[in-house]
Structures are given as structure tokens and as C-alpha cells.
Amino acid sequence: MSNQNPVFIPGPTNIPDRLRLAMQVQTQDHRAPDFIETFAPVLEDTKKVFGTTSGQVVTYPASGTGGWEAAVTNTLNPGDKVLVARYGVFSHRWIDLCQRHGLDVQVIDCPWGSGAPAEQFETALSKDNAHQIRAVLVTHNETATGVRSDISAVRRAIDTANHPAMLFVDCVSSLASMPFEFDEWGVDIAVSGSQKGFMLATGMAILCVSPKALAASATATLPRTFFDFRDMMQANASGGFPYTPPLQLIYGMRESLKMLFEEGLENVYARHTRLAEGVRRAVDAWGLQLVAEAPELYSDTVSAIYVPDGINSNALTDHAFNAYGMSFGIGLGQLDGKAFRIGHLGSLTDAMVLSGLSTIEMAMADLHYPINLGSGVAAAQDFYRKGSPDHAKAAA
Ligand SMILES: *Cc1c(COP(=O)(O)O)cnc(C)c1O
């Protein structure tokens, strides 16, 4: 029965029945006209989620990591310089990918729990008079630490330095859960995936590409075949795909977009803020600390929570799974053993989050954490009741 429990890992996320059913389709000829009718509107509608009219959406059968590879190999040349800050495992993995592609990676190491260092970017870019830095790479939501960075501040840093570098943003764990403004923030490539905010199975990398990045892809010389924008966009122009498309995921994506628009993107974002705030109230009531350093950095999709000194957080996540059949995120990288994570993105309601909070609370009590059983749940309940539209009516 425990496979009925929602997961509280920050991706892959819970797949609602409606999307599971939408992905249950018989094989179809992807060269038939009805595929074209399905696929083209999906690309068009996804632009609304990225917040773009000028960008172009492309998808690949891949996880988010494939999306990073597509961004880098399509636009850069061997030895090109890129500027990246490292403040968690995901920003680190992007650096690693660039290094393995033979790029010259200028890394700014930041404390884990902090976000993209706009001022340090500005300094580095201002010093680069020869404009050797081709791109600035930023992880919007660092899933390892529960930190959301201010992308508009990074844009301002690039503009203030009067620098032509492209801006690439990893929004894998933020898109479709927190606001994203591709055009307004002047993003050149945004990389996401199917298995987080879109509530789908893993397997589709979803990117948005600006005209400037597209122009760079015409002459870039890093090797690429599978991820080549040129093949993809040429095929997409007539509604097709350069190889066999992940049909089930495209059907799922069509339904996911419908769900997001029915709820309304603003309401989706507000729901994530509310869910996250309930979790934060619980953390506070337990007397524990978030890894994120300051409220303006708090992620609405994942909270990383330090466990008390001398306790191994992996024992907690193991116990929650073994005793109660519920998955929470482990501490990654520097936070291994020191923190656990509660993913609160995608298909979740107040009631579902309360089930997660009450379960992790039981697990903490079992392992003799210095918390009061029920305190976190009560704090979240108190917050969610007040946020419920019927609460005011019932109280009147
Ligand atoms: C999940 C995630 C990724 C992508 O990981 P894949 O396993 O390749 O899909 C990339 N960046 C961030 C911030 C993520 O949360």
C-alpha cells in the first residue's frame, strides 16, 4: 500500500492520474498529420510557461542533464570561457559538464545556502574587457540547498558590465512551479525537464532558446549530433521531429499544460508559495534550520533542512522510507548526512503536504530528535487553515 504515498523528493514528482492516463496511448505514426497537430501547439503553449514570445521551445528525449548538454554544445566552441557560480550539487554538475566539454570554466565558489552572486558576476564581467566570457550559467533553483536565485539581478549585472555574454539558466526544478520570465530577464537558454513542475514521467528535456543563442548555434563548433538545434528546428518548423519523438511524453505535456492553464499559472505559483510556507512554519516549530541563508532565497519547491549536530540525516530518510513508506530527499554533496530535503512541487495539496510533515515528524520522534511530536504539523495546519477560502466563512 505504501506505493500510494506521495513522494516528497524534489523530482521526479507525483504524477496525477489525469497525466498518467494522458500518457497511456497506443503507438502512433509520428509522420502522420495528427502528430503534427498535437506537437506544434505543445511547443507554442510551453512558451507561456517560460514567459516568452521571442524564444523558441525545443524538446529532446532526455533528462534535464541532456538539456544542459544541448545548451552548451549548440552555442559554444572548444576552449570558450564561461562564468559559473557553484552553490550546490546541481550548479556543480553543470560546471563538470562544461569542463568535460573542454570549456574554460571560471568558477565562483559560494557558500551552500547562498544564491547566484550577481555582484561577483558583475565584477568578473567588468574585468573581462576582451569579452572572452561567452556565457554566464546560473541555476535558478538549486535543488540541493533549497535556494532560489534572483535571475533579474544577474541580468542587471551583465547589463551593468555592458557585457555581451549569453545568459543560460537551469530552471529544471522551478519552471511551472515558480514564476519564470524568459523575455523580461533576458535569458538566452533556459533548461528544464518533464519530471518536476510538469508532473510527468522523466524523459523529456525542455528548453527555450533566444534568437541570440540561435544565432550562436549557426557557427558553434563543439561536436553535436543528437542535440543539434539545427536539425531539431528544421524538423519542428513543419511540425515534425528529426528522429523518433517521445510520443507518450508529448501527450502528457499537452495535458499538463491544460492542467496548469486551467488552474492558472498565477494560482499554481501561489499554491507552491503556500505549500512551501507551511513547510517552513513546520521547520521553525521543530526548532530546525533551513540551509537557505535568507528569506529572499527560500525556494517554493524544495526545502533543505539541517538536522541537529551529531545526527546523520541519512538515518532519518532511510527510517521514514523503511518504517512509513515515504520518500524524502537526502542531503547531497556537502550536505550528505547533514540535511534532508522536503520536495514540495508539482501535484501536491495542503493535505498531501500535511501527510509528509506528519510522517517525517514521526520518523524524527522515533530517532529521538529534540522535537515535539505534532508541533510542525500544527504550525502548518494553522497556516493552511487561514489560507483556505472556506476558513473565513466557517469562522464567521
Ligand atoms: C532535477 C534537476 C536537474 C536535472 O536532472 P536530471 O536528472 O538530468 O533530469 C538539473 N538541475 C536541477 C536544478 C535539478 O533539480
Tab-separated table of C-alpha atoms and ligand atoms in Angstrom:
chain	number	residue	atom	x	y	z
A	1	MET	CA	0.000	0.000	0.000
A	2	SER	CA	2.831	2.426	0.706
A	3	ASN	CA	3.251	2.969	-3.026
A	4	GLN	CA	0.070	5.054	-2.682
A	5	ASN	CA	2.003	7.592	-0.633
A	6	PRO	CA	3.050	10.800	-2.353
A	7	VAL	CA	6.790	11.308	-2.720
A	8	PHE	CA	8.478	14.259	-1.058
A	9	ILE	CA	11.619	14.144	-3.140
A	10	PRO	CA	12.139	17.248	-5.273
A	11	GLY	CA	11.707	15.356	-8.512
A	12	PRO	CA	10.635	13.206	-10.077
A	13	THR	CA	7.348	14.454	-8.665
A	14	ASN	CA	3.948	12.865	-8.153
A	15	ILE	CA	2.153	12.124	-11.413
A	16	PRO	CA	-1.569	12.936	-11.169
A	17	ASP	CA	-3.970	10.303	-12.547
A	18	ARG	CA	-5.006	12.638	-15.309
A	19	LEU	CA	-1.456	12.782	-16.640
A	20	ARG	CA	-0.825	9.064	-16.176
A	21	LEU	CA	-3.878	8.428	-18.322
A	22	ALA	CA	-2.855	11.017	-20.892
A	23	MET	CA	0.451	9.189	-21.357
A	24	GLN	CA	-1.362	5.878	-21.963
A	25	VAL	CA	-1.576	5.967	-25.728
A	26	GLN	CA	-1.172	3.416	-28.473
A	27	THR	CA	1.796	3.812	-30.779
A	28	GLN	CA	1.212	6.386	-33.427
A	29	ASP	CA	2.977	7.276	-36.623
A	30	HIS	CA	4.945	10.405	-35.832
A	31	ARG	CA	4.935	11.325	-39.511
A	32	ALA	CA	1.148	11.283	-39.706
A	33	PRO	CA	-0.722	14.603	-39.800
A	34	ASP	CA	-2.326	14.100	-36.384
A	35	PHE	CA	1.088	14.049	-34.716
A	36	ILE	CA	1.841	17.438	-36.212
A	37	GLU	CA	-1.475	18.728	-34.892
A	38	THR	CA	-0.576	17.511	-31.416
A	39	PHE	CA	3.026	18.601	-31.262
A	40	ALA	CA	3.069	22.129	-32.674
A	41	PRO	CA	0.585	23.557	-30.099
A	42	VAL	CA	2.577	21.941	-27.275
A	43	LEU	CA	5.689	23.864	-28.296
A	44	GLU	CA	3.644	27.048	-28.654
A	45	ASP	CA	1.872	26.708	-25.293
A	46	THR	CA	5.070	25.881	-23.433
A	47	LYS	CA	6.287	29.390	-24.301
A	48	LYS	CA	3.666	30.792	-21.920
A	49	VAL	CA	5.209	28.861	-19.048
A	50	PHE	CA	8.686	30.160	-19.901
A	51	GLY	CA	7.283	33.697	-20.174
A	52	THR	CA	8.399	34.260	-23.726
A	53	THR	CA	7.163	35.379	-27.082
A	54	SER	CA	10.603	35.826	-28.653
A	55	GLY	CA	12.122	32.494	-27.603
A	56	GLN	CA	11.737	29.157	-29.310
A	57	VAL	CA	10.921	25.961	-27.397
A	58	VAL	CA	12.724	22.720	-28.203
A	59	THR	CA	12.399	19.332	-26.557
A	60	TYR	CA	14.588	16.238	-26.579
A	61	PRO	CA	14.121	12.690	-25.373
A	62	ALA	CA	16.479	13.191	-22.408
A	63	SER	CA	16.538	14.159	-18.747
A	64	GLY	CA	17.474	17.674	-17.671
A	65	THR	CA	21.182	16.875	-17.929
A	66	GLY	CA	20.711	16.312	-21.658
A	67	GLY	CA	19.170	19.780	-21.793
A	68	TRP	CA	22.351	21.267	-20.316
A	69	GLU	CA	24.407	19.404	-22.896
A	70	ALA	CA	22.180	20.740	-25.671
A	71	ALA	CA	22.595	24.315	-24.401
A	72	VAL	CA	26.370	24.102	-24.204
A	73	THR	CA	27.193	22.113	-27.342
A	74	ASN	CA	24.920	24.141	-29.588
A	75	THR	CA	26.292	27.545	-28.751
A	76	LEU	CA	29.943	27.271	-27.710
A	77	ASN	CA	33.320	26.370	-29.143
A	78	PRO	CA	36.091	24.263	-27.581
A	79	GLY	CA	38.067	26.414	-25.152
A	80	ASP	CA	35.363	29.075	-24.839
A	81	LYS	CA	35.167	30.750	-21.477
A	82	VAL	CA	32.034	30.518	-19.333
A	83	LEU	CA	31.318	32.043	-15.941
A	84	VAL	CA	29.506	29.912	-13.349
A	85	ALA	CA	28.898	30.064	-9.618
A	86	ARG	CA	28.855	26.896	-7.549
A	87	TYR	CA	26.470	26.815	-4.590
A	88	GLY	CA	25.170	23.259	-4.611
A	89	VAL	CA	25.292	19.921	-6.363
A	90	PHE	CA	23.330	20.969	-9.432
A	91	SER	CA	25.386	24.070	-10.179
A	92	HIS	CA	28.450	21.861	-9.610
A	93	ARG	CA	27.252	19.260	-12.091
A	94	TRP	CA	26.757	21.911	-14.741
A	95	ILE	CA	30.352	23.072	-14.183
A	96	ASP	CA	31.546	19.492	-14.514
A	97	LEU	CA	29.678	19.092	-17.791
A	98	CYS	CA	31.301	22.258	-19.188
A	99	GLN	CA	34.766	21.123	-18.118
A	100	ARG	CA	34.300	17.751	-19.738
A	101	HIS	CA	33.391	19.544	-22.941
A	102	GLY	CA	36.731	21.315	-22.895
A	103	LEU	CA	35.405	24.734	-21.930
A	104	ASP	CA	37.423	27.194	-19.867
A	105	VAL	CA	35.220	27.457	-16.785
A	106	GLN	CA	35.636	30.408	-14.452
A	107	VAL	CA	34.076	29.218	-11.202
A	108	ILE	CA	32.929	31.427	-8.349
A	109	ASP	CA	32.590	29.270	-5.252
A	110	CYS	CA	29.857	30.449	-2.916
A	111	PRO	CA	28.668	29.130	0.425
A	112	TRP	CA	25.996	26.463	0.061
A	113	GLY	CA	22.804	28.132	1.170
A	114	SER	CA	23.555	31.295	-0.781
A	115	GLY	CA	22.400	32.050	-4.313
A	116	ALA	CA	23.738	33.396	-7.590
A	117	PRO	CA	26.248	36.158	-6.709
A	118	ALA	CA	25.117	38.968	-9.000
A	119	GLU	CA	27.735	41.420	-7.693
A	120	GLN	CA	30.602	38.987	-8.191
A	121	PHE	CA	29.334	38.251	-11.684
A	122	GLU	CA	29.345	41.960	-12.396
A	123	THR	CA	32.933	42.315	-11.155
A	124	ALA	CA	34.130	39.354	-13.217
A	125	LEU	CA	32.366	40.593	-16.331
A	126	SER	CA	33.628	44.164	-15.886
A	127	LYS	CA	37.204	42.869	-15.750
A	128	ASP	CA	36.706	40.893	-18.944
A	129	ASN	CA	37.448	43.762	-21.323
A	130	ALA	CA	38.207	41.412	-24.201
A	131	HIS	CA	34.752	39.851	-23.811
A	132	GLN	CA	36.142	36.348	-23.630
A	133	ILE	CA	33.329	35.134	-21.391
A	134	ARG	CA	30.775	33.749	-23.795
A	135	ALA	CA	28.084	32.744	-21.326
A	136	VAL	CA	27.029	33.070	-17.713
A	137	LEU	CA	25.432	29.884	-16.367
A	138	VAL	CA	23.018	30.101	-13.452
A	139	THR	CA	20.970	27.533	-11.582
A	140	HIS	CA	17.681	29.295	-10.830
A	141	ASN	CA	16.588	26.884	-8.127
A	142	GLU	CA	19.458	24.959	-6.505
A	143	THR	CA	17.611	21.778	-5.604
A	144	ALA	CA	20.363	20.592	-3.256
A	145	THR	CA	20.054	23.566	-0.918
A	146	GLY	CA	16.514	24.855	-1.470
A	147	VAL	CA	17.746	28.212	-2.760
A	148	ARG	CA	16.064	30.275	-5.451
A	149	SER	CA	18.284	32.867	-7.083
A	150	ASP	CA	17.295	36.229	-8.480
A	151	ILE	CA	17.791	35.910	-12.229
A	152	SER	CA	16.775	39.509	-12.905
A	153	ALA	CA	19.683	40.612	-10.682
A	154	VAL	CA	22.068	38.519	-12.792
A	155	ARG	CA	20.648	40.152	-15.902
A	156	ARG	CA	21.268	43.582	-14.395
A	157	ALA	CA	24.844	42.559	-13.552
A	158	ILE	CA	25.512	41.578	-17.169
A	159	ASP	CA	23.925	44.789	-18.440
A	160	THR	CA	25.735	46.996	-15.936
A	161	ALA	CA	29.041	45.469	-17.020
A	162	ASN	CA	27.910	46.177	-20.573
A	163	HIS	CA	28.924	42.641	-21.470
A	164	PRO	CA	27.641	40.608	-24.448
A	165	ALA	CA	27.766	37.206	-22.689
A	166	MET	CA	24.746	34.958	-23.112
A	167	LEU	CA	22.735	34.007	-20.043
A	168	PHE	CA	21.896	30.321	-19.591
A	169	VAL	CA	19.558	29.314	-16.785
A	170	ASP	CA	18.806	25.912	-15.319
A	171	CYS	CA	15.131	26.055	-14.346
A	172	VAL	CA	14.610	22.303	-14.050
A	173	SER	CA	13.183	22.471	-10.529
A	174	SER	CA	11.493	25.862	-10.819
A	175	LEU	CA	9.685	26.033	-14.156
A	176	ALA	CA	5.912	25.588	-13.909
A	177	SER	CA	6.106	25.922	-10.113
A	178	MET	CA	7.638	29.355	-9.584
A	179	PRO	CA	7.458	32.410	-11.859
A	180	PHE	CA	9.889	32.409	-14.769
A	181	GLU	CA	10.330	35.379	-17.111
A	182	PHE	CA	12.487	34.366	-20.060
A	183	ASP	CA	11.963	37.589	-22.025
A	184	GLU	CA	11.948	40.025	-19.139
A	185	TRP	CA	15.111	38.551	-17.617
A	186	GLY	CA	16.862	38.437	-20.975
A	187	VAL	CA	17.583	34.724	-20.753
A	188	ASP	CA	19.269	33.143	-23.781
A	189	ILE	CA	18.731	29.494	-22.974
A	190	ALA	CA	16.540	28.064	-20.223
A	191	VAL	CA	16.737	24.337	-19.487
A	192	SER	CA	14.020	22.283	-17.859
A	193	GLY	CA	12.622	18.758	-17.816
A	194	SER	CA	9.359	16.853	-17.781
A	195	GLN	CA	9.592	15.254	-14.330
A	196	LYS	CA	9.307	18.214	-11.952
A	197	GLY	CA	6.872	21.103	-12.324
A	198	PHE	CA	5.209	19.479	-15.322
A	199	MET	CA	4.349	16.437	-13.145
A	200	LEU	CA	5.232	13.953	-15.897
A	201	ALA	CA	7.452	10.913	-16.201
A	202	THR	CA	11.154	11.584	-16.698
A	203	GLY	CA	12.433	11.620	-20.245
A	204	MET	CA	11.883	14.939	-21.930
A	205	ALA	CA	14.317	17.838	-21.727
A	206	ILE	CA	12.505	21.115	-22.393
A	207	LEU	CA	14.452	24.176	-23.486
A	208	CYS	CA	13.737	27.709	-24.537
A	209	VAL	CA	16.222	29.400	-26.869
A	210	SER	CA	16.584	33.112	-27.649
A	211	PRO	CA	17.325	34.479	-31.134
A	212	LYS	CA	20.823	35.388	-29.904
A	213	ALA	CA	21.546	31.805	-28.793
A	214	LEU	CA	20.086	30.534	-32.018
A	215	ALA	CA	22.442	32.792	-33.968
A	216	ALA	CA	25.377	31.430	-31.949
A	217	SER	CA	24.306	27.893	-32.832
A	218	ALA	CA	24.795	28.596	-36.531
A	219	THR	CA	28.582	28.748	-36.129
A	220	ALA	CA	29.378	26.972	-32.830
A	221	THR	CA	31.929	24.204	-33.220
A	222	LEU	CA	31.541	21.895	-30.209
A	223	PRO	CA	30.592	18.442	-31.542
A	224	ARG	CA	26.855	17.715	-31.508
A	225	THR	CA	24.534	15.442	-33.423
A	226	PHE	CA	21.627	14.212	-31.305
A	227	PHE	CA	21.141	17.636	-29.702
A	228	ASP	CA	21.769	19.780	-32.777
A	229	PHE	CA	19.346	22.719	-32.700
A	230	ARG	CA	19.543	22.996	-36.486
A	231	ASP	CA	18.148	19.511	-37.143
A	232	MET	CA	15.546	19.924	-34.425
A	233	MET	CA	14.313	23.311	-35.541
A	234	GLN	CA	14.242	22.418	-39.174
A	235	ALA	CA	12.049	19.412	-38.396
A	236	ASN	CA	9.931	21.356	-35.878
A	237	ALA	CA	9.206	24.038	-38.463
A	238	SER	CA	6.946	21.599	-40.288
A	239	GLY	CA	5.611	20.094	-37.050
A	240	GLY	CA	7.947	17.095	-37.095
A	241	PHE	CA	10.884	15.658	-35.171
A	242	PRO	CA	14.358	14.750	-36.520
A	243	TYR	CA	14.114	11.268	-35.005
A	244	THR	CA	11.526	9.278	-33.075
A	245	PRO	CA	9.812	11.609	-30.598
A	246	PRO	CA	8.809	10.558	-27.062
A	247	LEU	CA	5.164	10.401	-28.055
A	248	GLN	CA	3.763	9.469	-24.644
A	249	LEU	CA	5.520	12.401	-23.024
A	250	ILE	CA	4.283	14.790	-25.679
A	251	TYR	CA	0.707	13.669	-24.976
A	252	GLY	CA	1.429	14.055	-21.297
A	253	MET	CA	2.839	17.513	-21.875
A	254	ARG	CA	-0.258	18.583	-23.751
A	255	GLU	CA	-2.429	17.555	-20.805
A	256	SER	CA	-0.023	19.014	-18.255
A	257	LEU	CA	-0.216	22.402	-19.962
A	258	LYS	CA	-4.011	22.146	-19.912
A	259	MET	CA	-3.941	21.449	-16.189
A	260	LEU	CA	-1.575	24.342	-15.496
A	261	PHE	CA	-3.671	26.782	-17.539
A	262	GLU	CA	-6.948	25.564	-16.003
A	263	GLU	CA	-5.572	26.247	-12.534
A	264	GLY	CA	-3.946	29.420	-13.869
A	265	LEU	CA	-0.175	29.912	-13.696
A	266	GLU	CA	-0.531	32.615	-11.062
A	267	ASN	CA	-2.554	30.226	-8.906
A	268	VAL	CA	-0.032	27.450	-9.467
A	269	TYR	CA	2.730	29.740	-8.211
A	270	ALA	CA	0.605	30.909	-5.265
A	271	ARG	CA	-0.142	27.288	-4.330
A	272	HIS	CA	3.577	26.499	-4.285
A	273	THR	CA	4.264	29.522	-2.109
A	274	ARG	CA	1.534	28.454	0.305
A	275	LEU	CA	2.672	24.820	0.447
A	276	ALA	CA	6.271	25.921	0.982
A	277	GLU	CA	5.343	28.399	3.699
A	278	GLY	CA	3.524	25.657	5.607
A	279	VAL	CA	6.671	23.528	5.451
A	280	ARG	CA	8.788	26.461	6.626
A	281	ARG	CA	6.467	27.048	9.581
A	282	ALA	CA	6.849	23.376	10.493
A	283	VAL	CA	10.649	23.594	10.310
A	284	ASP	CA	10.537	26.610	12.561
A	285	ALA	CA	8.258	24.848	15.058
A	286	TRP	CA	10.668	21.898	15.186
A	287	GLY	CA	13.451	24.314	16.047
A	288	LEU	CA	15.426	23.288	12.970
A	289	GLN	CA	17.171	25.493	10.401
A	290	LEU	CA	16.852	25.761	6.665
A	291	VAL	CA	20.013	25.559	4.575
A	292	ALA	CA	18.863	28.626	2.611
A	293	GLU	CA	20.511	31.614	4.261
A	294	ALA	CA	17.802	34.255	3.988
A	295	PRO	CA	14.066	34.527	3.322
A	296	GLU	CA	14.548	36.110	-0.109
A	297	LEU	CA	16.405	32.924	-1.111
A	298	TYR	CA	13.762	30.469	0.115
A	299	SER	CA	12.661	28.106	-2.595
A	300	ASP	CA	8.969	27.416	-3.011
A	301	THR	CA	9.671	23.978	-4.499
A	302	VAL	CA	12.116	22.356	-2.075
A	303	SER	CA	13.289	22.945	1.477
A	304	ALA	CA	16.677	21.630	2.636
A	305	ILE	CA	16.699	21.296	6.422
A	306	TYR	CA	19.731	20.838	8.682
A	307	VAL	CA	19.418	18.075	11.250
A	308	PRO	CA	20.827	18.718	14.747
A	309	ASP	CA	24.612	18.304	15.171
A	310	GLY	CA	25.791	14.769	15.698
A	311	ILE	CA	22.805	13.180	13.938
A	312	ASN	CA	23.062	11.644	10.463
A	313	SER	CA	20.263	12.834	8.208
A	314	ASN	CA	20.519	9.702	6.061
A	315	ALA	CA	19.285	7.628	9.002
A	316	LEU	CA	16.174	9.814	9.044
A	317	THR	CA	15.340	9.495	5.355
A	318	ASP	CA	16.089	5.735	5.496
A	319	HIS	CA	13.836	5.328	8.522
A	320	ALA	CA	10.984	7.347	7.005
A	321	PHE	CA	11.092	5.066	3.991
A	322	ASN	CA	11.512	1.769	5.842
A	323	ALA	CA	9.036	2.439	8.634
A	324	TYR	CA	6.416	4.532	6.846
A	325	GLY	CA	6.969	4.020	3.129
A	326	MET	CA	7.562	7.656	2.395
A	327	SER	CA	10.436	9.169	0.425
A	328	PHE	CA	12.164	12.420	1.322
A	329	GLY	CA	15.235	13.930	-0.320
A	330	ILE	CA	18.633	13.077	1.105
A	331	GLY	CA	21.397	15.614	1.703
A	332	LEU	CA	23.572	15.917	-1.405
A	333	GLY	CA	27.275	16.699	-1.704
A	334	GLN	CA	28.486	18.807	1.235
A	335	LEU	CA	25.106	18.275	2.873
A	336	ASP	CA	25.337	14.476	2.813
A	337	GLY	CA	24.361	13.325	6.304
A	338	LYS	CA	23.807	16.902	7.460
A	339	ALA	CA	20.459	17.820	5.926
A	340	PHE	CA	17.357	16.240	4.465
A	341	ARG	CA	15.032	17.769	1.904
A	342	ILE	CA	11.294	18.040	1.563
A	343	GLY	CA	10.245	18.433	-2.043
A	344	HIS	CA	7.002	20.398	-2.314
A	345	LEU	CA	6.494	20.869	-6.009
A	346	GLY	CA	4.180	19.611	-8.664
A	347	SER	CA	0.988	17.754	-7.949
A	348	LEU	CA	0.509	18.499	-4.242
A	349	THR	CA	-2.204	19.889	-1.994
A	350	ASP	CA	-2.218	21.184	1.582
A	351	ALA	CA	-3.493	17.801	2.786
A	352	MET	CA	-0.749	15.911	0.980
A	353	VAL	CA	1.953	18.135	2.433
A	354	LEU	CA	0.479	17.628	5.911
A	355	SER	CA	0.849	13.866	5.419
A	356	GLY	CA	4.526	14.377	4.617
A	357	LEU	CA	5.119	16.646	7.579
A	358	SER	CA	3.393	14.274	9.967
A	359	THR	CA	5.391	11.322	8.642
A	360	ILE	CA	8.802	12.963	8.868
A	361	GLU	CA	7.811	14.135	12.331
A	362	MET	CA	7.077	10.546	13.393
A	363	ALA	CA	10.412	9.467	11.949
A	364	MET	CA	12.213	12.245	13.833
A	365	ALA	CA	10.474	11.312	17.082
A	366	ASP	CA	11.393	7.638	16.564
A	367	LEU	CA	15.033	8.660	16.223
A	368	HIS	CA	14.845	10.835	19.365
A	369	TYR	CA	15.170	14.188	17.656
A	370	PRO	CA	14.599	17.001	20.141
A	371	ILE	CA	11.235	17.957	18.659
A	372	ASN	CA	7.682	17.931	19.960
A	373	LEU	CA	5.560	15.423	18.099
A	374	GLY	CA	2.808	17.315	16.319
A	375	SER	CA	4.397	20.741	16.580
A	376	GLY	CA	5.362	21.052	12.917
A	377	VAL	CA	2.079	19.673	11.671
A	378	ALA	CA	0.168	22.043	13.945
A	379	ALA	CA	2.123	25.045	12.674
A	380	ALA	CA	1.420	24.076	9.065
A	381	GLN	CA	-2.240	23.318	9.822
A	382	ASP	CA	-2.625	26.700	11.398
A	383	PHE	CA	-1.177	28.362	8.324
A	384	TYR	CA	-3.138	26.291	5.788
A	385	ARG	CA	-6.464	26.811	7.605
A	386	LYS	CA	-6.030	30.554	7.387
A	387	GLY	CA	-5.159	30.294	3.702
A	388	SER	CA	-8.237	28.251	2.913
A	389	PRO	CA	-11.035	30.311	1.331
A	390	ASP	CA	-13.625	28.450	3.408
A	391	HIS	CA	-11.902	29.207	6.679
A	392	ALA	CA	-13.150	32.763	6.856
A	393	LYS	CA	-16.670	31.644	6.005
A	394	ALA	CA	-16.666	28.903	8.651
A	395	ALA	CA	-15.264	31.268	11.251
A	396	ALA	CA	-17.945	33.897	10.584
B	1	LIG	C1	16.487	17.674	-11.413
B	1	LIG	C2	17.442	18.729	-11.757
B	1	LIG	C3	18.249	18.663	-12.902
B	1	LIG	C4	18.169	17.595	-13.939
B	1	LIG	O1	18.483	16.368	-13.565
B	1	LIG	P1	18.106	15.128	-14.466
B	1	LIG	O2	18.199	14.015	-13.501
B	1	LIG	O3	19.132	15.048	-15.544
B	1	LIG	O4	16.744	15.351	-15.022
B	1	LIG	C5	19.053	19.733	-13.195
B	1	LIG	N1	19.096	20.801	-12.416
B	1	LIG	C6	18.346	20.920	-11.322
B	1	LIG	C7	18.411	22.164	-10.526
B	1	LIG	C8	17.500	19.881	-10.946
B	1	LIG	O5	16.738	20.000	-9.857
